[in-house]
Structures are given as C-alpha cells and as structure tokens.
Short mmCIF file of N, CA, C and O in Angstrom, two decimals:
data_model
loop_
_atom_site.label_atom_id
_atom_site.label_comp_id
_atom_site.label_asym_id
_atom_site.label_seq_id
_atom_site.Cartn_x
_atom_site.Cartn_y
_atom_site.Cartn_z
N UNK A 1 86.94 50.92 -121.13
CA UNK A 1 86.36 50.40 -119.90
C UNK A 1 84.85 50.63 -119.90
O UNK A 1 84.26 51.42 -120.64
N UNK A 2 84.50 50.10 -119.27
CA UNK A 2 82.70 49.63 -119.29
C UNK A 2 82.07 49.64 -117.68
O UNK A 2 82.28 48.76 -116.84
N UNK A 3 81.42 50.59 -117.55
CA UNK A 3 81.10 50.25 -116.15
C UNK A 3 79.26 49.91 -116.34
O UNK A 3 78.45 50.52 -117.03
N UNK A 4 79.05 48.72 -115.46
CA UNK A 4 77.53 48.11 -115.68
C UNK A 4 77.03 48.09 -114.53
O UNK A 4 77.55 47.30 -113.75
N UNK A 5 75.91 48.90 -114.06
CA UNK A 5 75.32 49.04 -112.66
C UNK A 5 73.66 48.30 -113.05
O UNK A 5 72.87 48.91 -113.77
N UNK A 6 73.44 47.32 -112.62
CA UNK A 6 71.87 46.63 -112.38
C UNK A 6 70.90 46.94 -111.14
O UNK A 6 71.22 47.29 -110.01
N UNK A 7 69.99 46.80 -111.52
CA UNK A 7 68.83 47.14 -110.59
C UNK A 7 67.51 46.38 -110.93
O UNK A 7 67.55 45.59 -111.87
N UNK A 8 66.12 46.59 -110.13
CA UNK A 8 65.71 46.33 -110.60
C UNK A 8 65.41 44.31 -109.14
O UNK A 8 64.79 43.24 -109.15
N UNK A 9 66.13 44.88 -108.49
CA UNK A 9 65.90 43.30 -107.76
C UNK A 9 64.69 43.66 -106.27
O UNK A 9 64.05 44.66 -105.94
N UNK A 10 64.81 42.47 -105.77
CA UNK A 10 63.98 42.54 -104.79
C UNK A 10 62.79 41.53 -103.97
O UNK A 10 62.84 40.40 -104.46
N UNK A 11 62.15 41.59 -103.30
CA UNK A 11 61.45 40.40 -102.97
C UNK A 11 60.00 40.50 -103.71
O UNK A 11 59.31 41.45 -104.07
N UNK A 12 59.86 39.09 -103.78
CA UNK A 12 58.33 38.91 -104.72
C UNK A 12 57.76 37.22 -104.44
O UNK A 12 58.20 36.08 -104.37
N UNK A 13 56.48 38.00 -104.32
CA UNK A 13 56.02 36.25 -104.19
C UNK A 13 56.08 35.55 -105.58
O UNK A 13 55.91 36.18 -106.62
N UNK A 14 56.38 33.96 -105.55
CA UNK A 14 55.84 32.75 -106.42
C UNK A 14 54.89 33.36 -107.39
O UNK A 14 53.71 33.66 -107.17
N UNK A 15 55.47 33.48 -108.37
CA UNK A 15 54.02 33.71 -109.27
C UNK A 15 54.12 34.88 -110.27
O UNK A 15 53.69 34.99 -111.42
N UNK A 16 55.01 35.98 -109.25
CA UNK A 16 55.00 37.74 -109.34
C UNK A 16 56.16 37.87 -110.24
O UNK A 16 57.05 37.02 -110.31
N UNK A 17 56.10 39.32 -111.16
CA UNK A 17 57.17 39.75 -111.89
C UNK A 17 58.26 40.41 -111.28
O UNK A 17 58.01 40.54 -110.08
N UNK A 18 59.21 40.83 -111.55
CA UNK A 18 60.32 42.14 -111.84
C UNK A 18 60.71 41.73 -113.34
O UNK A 18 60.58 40.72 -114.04
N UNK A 19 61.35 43.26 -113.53
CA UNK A 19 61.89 43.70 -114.11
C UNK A 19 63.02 44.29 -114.13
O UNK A 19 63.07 45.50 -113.92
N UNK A 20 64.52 43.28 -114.47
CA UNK A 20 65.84 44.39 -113.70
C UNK A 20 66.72 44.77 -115.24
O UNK A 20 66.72 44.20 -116.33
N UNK A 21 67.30 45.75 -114.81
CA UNK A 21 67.65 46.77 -115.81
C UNK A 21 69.18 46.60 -115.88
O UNK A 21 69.70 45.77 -115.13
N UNK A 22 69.72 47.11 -116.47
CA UNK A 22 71.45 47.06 -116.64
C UNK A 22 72.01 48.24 -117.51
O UNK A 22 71.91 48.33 -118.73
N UNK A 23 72.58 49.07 -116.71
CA UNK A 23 72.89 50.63 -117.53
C UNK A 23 74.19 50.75 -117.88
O UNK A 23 74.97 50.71 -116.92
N UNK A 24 74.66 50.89 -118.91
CA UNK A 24 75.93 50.53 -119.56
C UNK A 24 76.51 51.91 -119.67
O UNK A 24 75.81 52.81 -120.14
N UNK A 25 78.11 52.22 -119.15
CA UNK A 25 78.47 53.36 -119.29
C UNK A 25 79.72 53.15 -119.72
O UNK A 25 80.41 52.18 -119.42
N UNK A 26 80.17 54.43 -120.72
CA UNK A 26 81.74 54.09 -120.89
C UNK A 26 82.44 54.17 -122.24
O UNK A 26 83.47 54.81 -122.48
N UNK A 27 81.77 53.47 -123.06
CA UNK A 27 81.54 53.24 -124.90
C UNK A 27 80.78 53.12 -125.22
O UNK A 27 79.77 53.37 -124.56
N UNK A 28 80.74 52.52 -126.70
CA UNK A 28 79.64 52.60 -127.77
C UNK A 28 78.78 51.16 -127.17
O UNK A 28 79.16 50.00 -127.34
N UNK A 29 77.63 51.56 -126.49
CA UNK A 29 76.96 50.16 -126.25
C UNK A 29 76.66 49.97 -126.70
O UNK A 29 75.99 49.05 -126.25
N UNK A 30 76.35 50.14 -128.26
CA UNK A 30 75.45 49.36 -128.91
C UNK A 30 76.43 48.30 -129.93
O UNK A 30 75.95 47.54 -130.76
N UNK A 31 77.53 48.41 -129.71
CA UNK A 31 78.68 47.53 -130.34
C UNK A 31 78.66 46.07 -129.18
O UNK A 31 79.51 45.18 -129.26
N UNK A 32 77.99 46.07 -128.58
CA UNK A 32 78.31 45.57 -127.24
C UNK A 32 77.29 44.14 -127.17
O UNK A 32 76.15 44.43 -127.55
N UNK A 33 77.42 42.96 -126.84
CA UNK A 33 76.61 41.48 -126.72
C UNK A 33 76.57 41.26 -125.13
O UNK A 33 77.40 40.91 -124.29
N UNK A 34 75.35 41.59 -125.10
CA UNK A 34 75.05 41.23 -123.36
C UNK A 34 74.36 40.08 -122.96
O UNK A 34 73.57 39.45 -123.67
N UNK A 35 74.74 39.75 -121.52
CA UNK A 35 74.02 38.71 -121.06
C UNK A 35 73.39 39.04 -119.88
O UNK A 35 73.48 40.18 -119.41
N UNK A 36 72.74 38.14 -119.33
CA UNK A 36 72.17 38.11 -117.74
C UNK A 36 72.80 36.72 -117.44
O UNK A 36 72.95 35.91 -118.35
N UNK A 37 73.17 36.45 -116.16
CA UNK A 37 73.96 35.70 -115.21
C UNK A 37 73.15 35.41 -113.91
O UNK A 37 72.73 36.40 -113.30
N UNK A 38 72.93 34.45 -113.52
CA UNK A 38 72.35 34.46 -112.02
C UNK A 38 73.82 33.31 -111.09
O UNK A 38 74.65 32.48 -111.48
N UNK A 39 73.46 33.88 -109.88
CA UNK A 39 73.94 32.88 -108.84
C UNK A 39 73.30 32.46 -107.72
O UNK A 39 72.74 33.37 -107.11
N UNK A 40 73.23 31.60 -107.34
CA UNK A 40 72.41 31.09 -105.78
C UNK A 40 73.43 30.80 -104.92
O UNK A 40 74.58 30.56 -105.30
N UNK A 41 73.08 30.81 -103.80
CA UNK A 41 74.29 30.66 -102.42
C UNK A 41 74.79 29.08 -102.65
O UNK A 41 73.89 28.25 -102.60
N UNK A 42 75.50 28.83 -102.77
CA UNK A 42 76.49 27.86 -102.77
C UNK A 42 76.37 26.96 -104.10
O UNK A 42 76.64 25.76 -104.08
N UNK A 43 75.85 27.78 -105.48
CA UNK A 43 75.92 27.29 -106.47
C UNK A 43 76.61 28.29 -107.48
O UNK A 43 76.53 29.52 -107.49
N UNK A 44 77.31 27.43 -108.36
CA UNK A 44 77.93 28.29 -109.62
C UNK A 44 76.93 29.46 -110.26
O UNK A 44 75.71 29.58 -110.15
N UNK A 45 77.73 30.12 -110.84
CA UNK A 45 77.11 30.74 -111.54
C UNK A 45 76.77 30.42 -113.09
O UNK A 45 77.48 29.77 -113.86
N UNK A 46 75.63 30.96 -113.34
CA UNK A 46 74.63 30.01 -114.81
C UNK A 46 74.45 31.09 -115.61
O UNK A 46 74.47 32.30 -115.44
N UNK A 47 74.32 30.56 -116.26
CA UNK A 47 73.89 31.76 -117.96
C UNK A 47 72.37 31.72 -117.33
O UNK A 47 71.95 30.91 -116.50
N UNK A 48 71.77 32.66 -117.85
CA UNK A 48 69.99 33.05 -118.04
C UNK A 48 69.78 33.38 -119.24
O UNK A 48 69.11 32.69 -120.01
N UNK A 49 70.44 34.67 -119.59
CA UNK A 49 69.68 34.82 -120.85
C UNK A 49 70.61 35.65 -122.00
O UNK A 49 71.38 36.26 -121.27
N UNK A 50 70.86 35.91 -123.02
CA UNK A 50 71.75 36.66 -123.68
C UNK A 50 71.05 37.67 -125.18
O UNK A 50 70.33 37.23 -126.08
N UNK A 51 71.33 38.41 -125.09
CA UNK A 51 71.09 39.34 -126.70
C UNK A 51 72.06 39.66 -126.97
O UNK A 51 72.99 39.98 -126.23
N UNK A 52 72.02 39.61 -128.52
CA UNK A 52 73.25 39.92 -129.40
C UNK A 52 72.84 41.80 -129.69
O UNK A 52 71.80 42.44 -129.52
N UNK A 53 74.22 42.16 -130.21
CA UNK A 53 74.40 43.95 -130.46
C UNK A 53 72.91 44.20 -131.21
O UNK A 53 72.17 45.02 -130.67
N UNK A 54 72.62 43.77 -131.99
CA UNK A 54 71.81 44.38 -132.87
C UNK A 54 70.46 43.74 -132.15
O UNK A 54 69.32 43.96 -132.57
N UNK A 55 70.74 43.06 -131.19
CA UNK A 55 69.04 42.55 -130.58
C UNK A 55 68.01 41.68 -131.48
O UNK A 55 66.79 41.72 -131.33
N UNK A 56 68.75 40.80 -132.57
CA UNK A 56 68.00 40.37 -133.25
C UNK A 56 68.46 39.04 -133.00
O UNK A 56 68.01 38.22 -133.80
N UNK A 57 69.32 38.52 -132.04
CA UNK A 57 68.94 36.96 -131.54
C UNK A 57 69.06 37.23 -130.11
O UNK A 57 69.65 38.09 -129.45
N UNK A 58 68.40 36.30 -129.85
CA UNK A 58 68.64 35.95 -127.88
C UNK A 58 68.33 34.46 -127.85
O UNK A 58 67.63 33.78 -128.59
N UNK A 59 69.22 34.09 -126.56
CA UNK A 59 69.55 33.01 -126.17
C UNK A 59 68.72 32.83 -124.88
O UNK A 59 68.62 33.82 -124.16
N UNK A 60 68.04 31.52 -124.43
CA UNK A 60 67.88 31.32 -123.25
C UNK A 60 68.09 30.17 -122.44
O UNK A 60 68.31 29.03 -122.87
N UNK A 61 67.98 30.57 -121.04
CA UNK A 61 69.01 28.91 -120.35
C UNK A 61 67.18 28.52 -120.07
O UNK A 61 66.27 29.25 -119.68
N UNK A 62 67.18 26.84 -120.52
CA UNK A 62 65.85 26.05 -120.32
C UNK A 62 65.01 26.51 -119.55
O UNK A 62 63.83 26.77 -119.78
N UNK A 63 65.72 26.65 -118.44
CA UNK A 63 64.92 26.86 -116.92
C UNK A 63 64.40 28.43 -116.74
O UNK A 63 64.12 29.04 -115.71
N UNK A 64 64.40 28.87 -118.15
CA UNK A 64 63.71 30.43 -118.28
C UNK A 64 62.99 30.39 -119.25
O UNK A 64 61.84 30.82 -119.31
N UNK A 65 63.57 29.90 -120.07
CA UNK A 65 62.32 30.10 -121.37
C UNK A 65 60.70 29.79 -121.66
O UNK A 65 60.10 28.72 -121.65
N UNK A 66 60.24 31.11 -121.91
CA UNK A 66 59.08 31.04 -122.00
C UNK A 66 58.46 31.93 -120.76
O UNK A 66 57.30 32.34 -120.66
N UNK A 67 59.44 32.09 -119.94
CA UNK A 67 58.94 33.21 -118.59
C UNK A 67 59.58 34.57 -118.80
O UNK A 67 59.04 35.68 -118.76
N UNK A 68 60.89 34.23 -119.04
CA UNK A 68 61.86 35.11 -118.71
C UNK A 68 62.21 36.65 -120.37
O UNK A 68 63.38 36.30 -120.45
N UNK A 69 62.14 37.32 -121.01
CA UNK A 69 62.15 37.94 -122.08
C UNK A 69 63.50 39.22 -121.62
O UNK A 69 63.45 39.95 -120.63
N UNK A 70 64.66 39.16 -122.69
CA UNK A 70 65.51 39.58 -122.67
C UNK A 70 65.57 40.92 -123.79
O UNK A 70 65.33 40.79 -124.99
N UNK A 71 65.89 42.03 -123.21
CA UNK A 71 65.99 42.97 -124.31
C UNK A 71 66.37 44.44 -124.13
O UNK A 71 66.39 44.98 -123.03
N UNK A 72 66.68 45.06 -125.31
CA UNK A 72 67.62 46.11 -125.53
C UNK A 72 67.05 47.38 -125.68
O UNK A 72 65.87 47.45 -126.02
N UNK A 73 67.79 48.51 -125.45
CA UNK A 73 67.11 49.99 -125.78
C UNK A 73 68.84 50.51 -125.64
O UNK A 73 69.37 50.96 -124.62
N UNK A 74 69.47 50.29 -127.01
CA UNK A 74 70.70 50.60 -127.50
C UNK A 74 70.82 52.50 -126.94
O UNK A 74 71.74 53.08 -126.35
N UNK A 75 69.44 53.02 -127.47
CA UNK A 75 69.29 54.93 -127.15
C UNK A 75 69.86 54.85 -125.47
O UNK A 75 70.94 55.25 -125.05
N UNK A 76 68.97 54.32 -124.86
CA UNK A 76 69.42 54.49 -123.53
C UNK A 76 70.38 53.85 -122.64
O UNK A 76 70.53 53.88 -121.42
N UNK A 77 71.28 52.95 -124.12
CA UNK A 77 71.89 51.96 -123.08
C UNK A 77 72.03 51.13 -121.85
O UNK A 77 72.69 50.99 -120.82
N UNK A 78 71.04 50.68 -122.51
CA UNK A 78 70.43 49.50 -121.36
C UNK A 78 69.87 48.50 -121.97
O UNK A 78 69.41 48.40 -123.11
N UNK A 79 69.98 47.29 -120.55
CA UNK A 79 69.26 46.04 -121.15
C UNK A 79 68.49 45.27 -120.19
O UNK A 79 69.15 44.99 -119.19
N UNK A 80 67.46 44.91 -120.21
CA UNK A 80 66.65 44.54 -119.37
C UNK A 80 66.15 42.96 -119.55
O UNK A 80 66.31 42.44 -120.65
N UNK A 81 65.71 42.40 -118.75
CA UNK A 81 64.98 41.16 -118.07
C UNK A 81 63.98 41.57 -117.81
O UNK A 81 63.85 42.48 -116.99
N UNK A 82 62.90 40.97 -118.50
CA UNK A 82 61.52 40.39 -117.86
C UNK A 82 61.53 39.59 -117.34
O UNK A 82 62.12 38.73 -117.99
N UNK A 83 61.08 39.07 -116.03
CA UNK A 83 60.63 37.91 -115.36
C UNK A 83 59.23 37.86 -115.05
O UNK A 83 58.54 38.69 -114.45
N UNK A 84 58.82 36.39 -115.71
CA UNK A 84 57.29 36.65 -114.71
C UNK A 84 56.91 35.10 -114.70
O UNK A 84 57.54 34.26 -115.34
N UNK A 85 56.17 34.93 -114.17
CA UNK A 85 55.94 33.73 -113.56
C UNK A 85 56.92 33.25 -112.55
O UNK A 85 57.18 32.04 -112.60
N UNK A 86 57.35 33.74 -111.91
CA UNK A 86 58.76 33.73 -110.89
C UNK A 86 58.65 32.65 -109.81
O UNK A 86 57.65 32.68 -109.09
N UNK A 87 59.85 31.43 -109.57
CA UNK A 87 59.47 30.41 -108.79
C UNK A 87 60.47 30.73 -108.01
O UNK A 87 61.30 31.55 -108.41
N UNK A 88 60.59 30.07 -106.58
CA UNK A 88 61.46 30.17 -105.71
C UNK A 88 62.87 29.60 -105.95
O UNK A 88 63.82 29.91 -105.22
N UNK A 89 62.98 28.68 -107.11
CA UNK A 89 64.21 28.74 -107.66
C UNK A 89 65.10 29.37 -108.33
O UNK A 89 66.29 29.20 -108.54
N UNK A 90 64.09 30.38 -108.72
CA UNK A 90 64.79 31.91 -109.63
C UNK A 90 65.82 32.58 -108.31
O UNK A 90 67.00 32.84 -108.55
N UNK A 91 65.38 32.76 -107.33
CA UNK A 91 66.07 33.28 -106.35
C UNK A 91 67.62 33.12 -106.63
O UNK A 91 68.32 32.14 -106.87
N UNK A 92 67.88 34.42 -106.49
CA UNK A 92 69.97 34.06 -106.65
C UNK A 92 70.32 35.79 -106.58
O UNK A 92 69.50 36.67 -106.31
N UNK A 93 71.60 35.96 -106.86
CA UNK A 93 72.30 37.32 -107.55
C UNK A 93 72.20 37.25 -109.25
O UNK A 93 72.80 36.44 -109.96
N UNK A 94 71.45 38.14 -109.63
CA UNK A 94 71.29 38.72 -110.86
C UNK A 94 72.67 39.13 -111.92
O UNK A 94 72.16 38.81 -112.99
N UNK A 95 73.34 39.37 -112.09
CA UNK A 95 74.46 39.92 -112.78
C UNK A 95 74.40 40.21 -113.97
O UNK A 95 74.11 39.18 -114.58
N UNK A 96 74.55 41.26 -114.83
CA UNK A 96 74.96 41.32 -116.43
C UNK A 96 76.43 41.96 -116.83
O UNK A 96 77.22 42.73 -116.28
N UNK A 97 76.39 41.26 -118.06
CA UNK A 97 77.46 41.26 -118.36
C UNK A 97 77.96 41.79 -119.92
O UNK A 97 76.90 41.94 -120.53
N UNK A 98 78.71 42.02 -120.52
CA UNK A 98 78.87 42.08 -121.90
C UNK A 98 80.06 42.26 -122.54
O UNK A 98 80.82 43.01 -121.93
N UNK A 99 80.45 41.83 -123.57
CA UNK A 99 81.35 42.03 -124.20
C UNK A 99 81.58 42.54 -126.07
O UNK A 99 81.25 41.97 -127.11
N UNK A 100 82.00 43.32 -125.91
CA UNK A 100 82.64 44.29 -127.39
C UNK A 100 82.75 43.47 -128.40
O UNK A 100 83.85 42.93 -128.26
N UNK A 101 82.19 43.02 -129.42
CA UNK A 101 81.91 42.82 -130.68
C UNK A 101 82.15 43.51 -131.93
O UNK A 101 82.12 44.72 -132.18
N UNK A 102 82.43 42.31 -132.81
CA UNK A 102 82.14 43.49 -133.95
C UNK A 102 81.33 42.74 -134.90
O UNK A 102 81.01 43.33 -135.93
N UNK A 103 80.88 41.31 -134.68
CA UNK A 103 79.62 41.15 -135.14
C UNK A 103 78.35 41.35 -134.67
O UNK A 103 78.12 41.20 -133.46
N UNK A 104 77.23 41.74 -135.66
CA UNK A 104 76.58 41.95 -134.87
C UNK A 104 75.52 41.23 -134.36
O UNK A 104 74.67 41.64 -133.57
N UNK A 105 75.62 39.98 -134.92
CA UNK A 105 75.00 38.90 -134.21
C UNK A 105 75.09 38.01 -133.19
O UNK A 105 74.31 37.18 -132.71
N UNK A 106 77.11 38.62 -132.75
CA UNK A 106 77.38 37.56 -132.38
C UNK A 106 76.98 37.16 -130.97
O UNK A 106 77.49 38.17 -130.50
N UNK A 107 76.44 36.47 -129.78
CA UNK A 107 76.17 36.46 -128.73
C UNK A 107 76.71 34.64 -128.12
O UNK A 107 76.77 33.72 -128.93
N UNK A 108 77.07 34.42 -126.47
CA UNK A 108 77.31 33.48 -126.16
C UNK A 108 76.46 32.98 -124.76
O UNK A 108 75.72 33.71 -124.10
N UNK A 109 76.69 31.88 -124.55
CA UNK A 109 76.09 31.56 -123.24
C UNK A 109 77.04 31.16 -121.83
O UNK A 109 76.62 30.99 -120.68
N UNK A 110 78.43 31.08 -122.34
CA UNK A 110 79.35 31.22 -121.07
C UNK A 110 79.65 32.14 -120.79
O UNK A 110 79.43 33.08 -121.57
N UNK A 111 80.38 32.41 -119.40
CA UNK A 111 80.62 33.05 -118.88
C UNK A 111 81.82 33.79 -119.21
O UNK A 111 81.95 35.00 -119.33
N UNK A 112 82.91 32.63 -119.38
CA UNK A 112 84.32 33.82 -119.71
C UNK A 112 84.50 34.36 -120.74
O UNK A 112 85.42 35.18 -120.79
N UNK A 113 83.64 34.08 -122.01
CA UNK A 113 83.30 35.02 -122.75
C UNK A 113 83.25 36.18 -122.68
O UNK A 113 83.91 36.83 -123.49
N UNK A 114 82.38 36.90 -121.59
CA UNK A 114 82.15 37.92 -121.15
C UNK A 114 83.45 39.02 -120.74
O UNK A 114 84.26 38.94 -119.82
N UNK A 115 83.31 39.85 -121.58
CA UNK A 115 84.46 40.94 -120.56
C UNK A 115 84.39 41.79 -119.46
O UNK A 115 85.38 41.90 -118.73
N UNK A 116 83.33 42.42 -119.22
CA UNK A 116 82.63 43.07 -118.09
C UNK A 116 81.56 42.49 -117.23
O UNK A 116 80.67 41.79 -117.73
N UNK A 117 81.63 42.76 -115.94
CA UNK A 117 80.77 42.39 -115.27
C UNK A 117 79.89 43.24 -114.27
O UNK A 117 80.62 44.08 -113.76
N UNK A 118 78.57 43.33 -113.79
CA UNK A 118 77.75 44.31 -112.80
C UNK A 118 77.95 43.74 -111.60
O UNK A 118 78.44 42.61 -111.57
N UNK A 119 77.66 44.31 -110.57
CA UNK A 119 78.19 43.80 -109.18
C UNK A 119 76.67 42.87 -108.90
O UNK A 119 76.47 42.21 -107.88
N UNK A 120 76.12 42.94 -109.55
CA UNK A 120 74.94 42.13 -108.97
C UNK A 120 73.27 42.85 -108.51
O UNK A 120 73.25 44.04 -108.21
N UNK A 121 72.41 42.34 -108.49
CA UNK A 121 71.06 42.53 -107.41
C UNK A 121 70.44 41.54 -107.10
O UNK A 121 70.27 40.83 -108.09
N UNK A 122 70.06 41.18 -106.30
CA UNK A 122 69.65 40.62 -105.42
C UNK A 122 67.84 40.07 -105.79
O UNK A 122 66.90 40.81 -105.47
N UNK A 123 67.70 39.18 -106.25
CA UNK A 123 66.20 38.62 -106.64
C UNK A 123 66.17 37.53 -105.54
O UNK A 123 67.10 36.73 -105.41
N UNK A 124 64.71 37.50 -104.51
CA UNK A 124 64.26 36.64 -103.81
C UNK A 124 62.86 36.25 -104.29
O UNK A 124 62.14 37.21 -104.57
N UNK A 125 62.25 34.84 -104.47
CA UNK A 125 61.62 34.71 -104.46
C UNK A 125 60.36 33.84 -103.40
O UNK A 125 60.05 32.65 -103.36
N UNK A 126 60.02 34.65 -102.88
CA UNK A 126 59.19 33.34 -101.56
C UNK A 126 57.77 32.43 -102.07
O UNK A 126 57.11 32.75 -103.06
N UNK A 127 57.60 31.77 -101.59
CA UNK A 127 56.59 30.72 -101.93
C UNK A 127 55.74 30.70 -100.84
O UNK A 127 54.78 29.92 -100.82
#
C-alpha cells in the first residue's frame, strides 16, 4: 500500500508560480512511475504531466508544456510540479498518482493506469 499526501496548492495571480509536492509513503518509491492529474469543477479529470521511475522520461499534456516541469527526488520520495506562467485555466484539483513498475522507463498518460491516488490540492488561479 502507498499512501500519497500533496501540497503545495493555493491562490496566485495570472502570471505567478507554485510549486506542489507529492510525498510518497509505504514502499520502495523509487520503483514507482508517477503522474500529476488535474480536475476543474464540472470537468473530467486530465493527465498534466508524468515521470517515469528512473526520471529519465516525462510526459506532458499540450496545455502545459513548456510552463509546467515535472520531477523527482527518489532520496526523499517525492515528486514535484513546477508551474509558472500560470493562467486561469490551470485552476482545478491537483492530484498525483503512481503506479509500481518494474520498468524503469516505463510511464503513461491515463488515468486507470494509475494504482494510487492523493486526495488532491487545490490550485486557483485569478486573472
């Protein structure tokens, strides 16, 4: 079992960064392919961004790339999001996620892929 607590959310103007974190407890995280997940109020939930175990590929959904930088610190088990350049469409619930591998490249961009999930934080962005 895997428990994933995120942080790291909050309000920010158009323009402004965060940085949210995802602390992995439980097993070997570094066996482990994580993602970031967002949701907005009355929309599905979307891939954002993904790193594979060994952190040597990442994936990103269009509508991030080039703002958004995904990445690992296996020692401290954790995985973090950069955001910057932040538009009021970023606004949603944050979520990460990951699932147990044993390649170590392997990483995806859906969702049920995923075996674990974080309860969420909360990113607003105002304009």
């Amino acid at each position: 079992q895997v428990q994933l607590v995120e942080s790291g959310g909050g309000l920010v103007q158009a323009g402004g960064s965060l940085r949210l974190s995802c602390a992995a407890s439980g097993r070997t995280f570094s066996r482990y392919s994580m993602g970031w997940f967002r949701q907005a109020p009355g929309k599905e939930r979307e891939f954002v961004a993904a790193i594979s175990w060994s952190g040597g590929r990442t994936y990103y959904a269009d509508s991030v790339k080039g703002r958004f930088t995904i990445s690992r610190d296996n020692a401290k088990n954790t995985v973090y999001l950069q955001m910057n350049s932040l538009k009021p469409e970023d606004t949603a619930v944050y979520y990460c996620a990951c699932k147990e591998v044993t390649y170590a490249g392997a990483v995806a961009m859906g969702p049920s892929w995923y075996d674990y999930w974080g309860q969420g934080t909360q990113v607003t962005v105002s304009s």
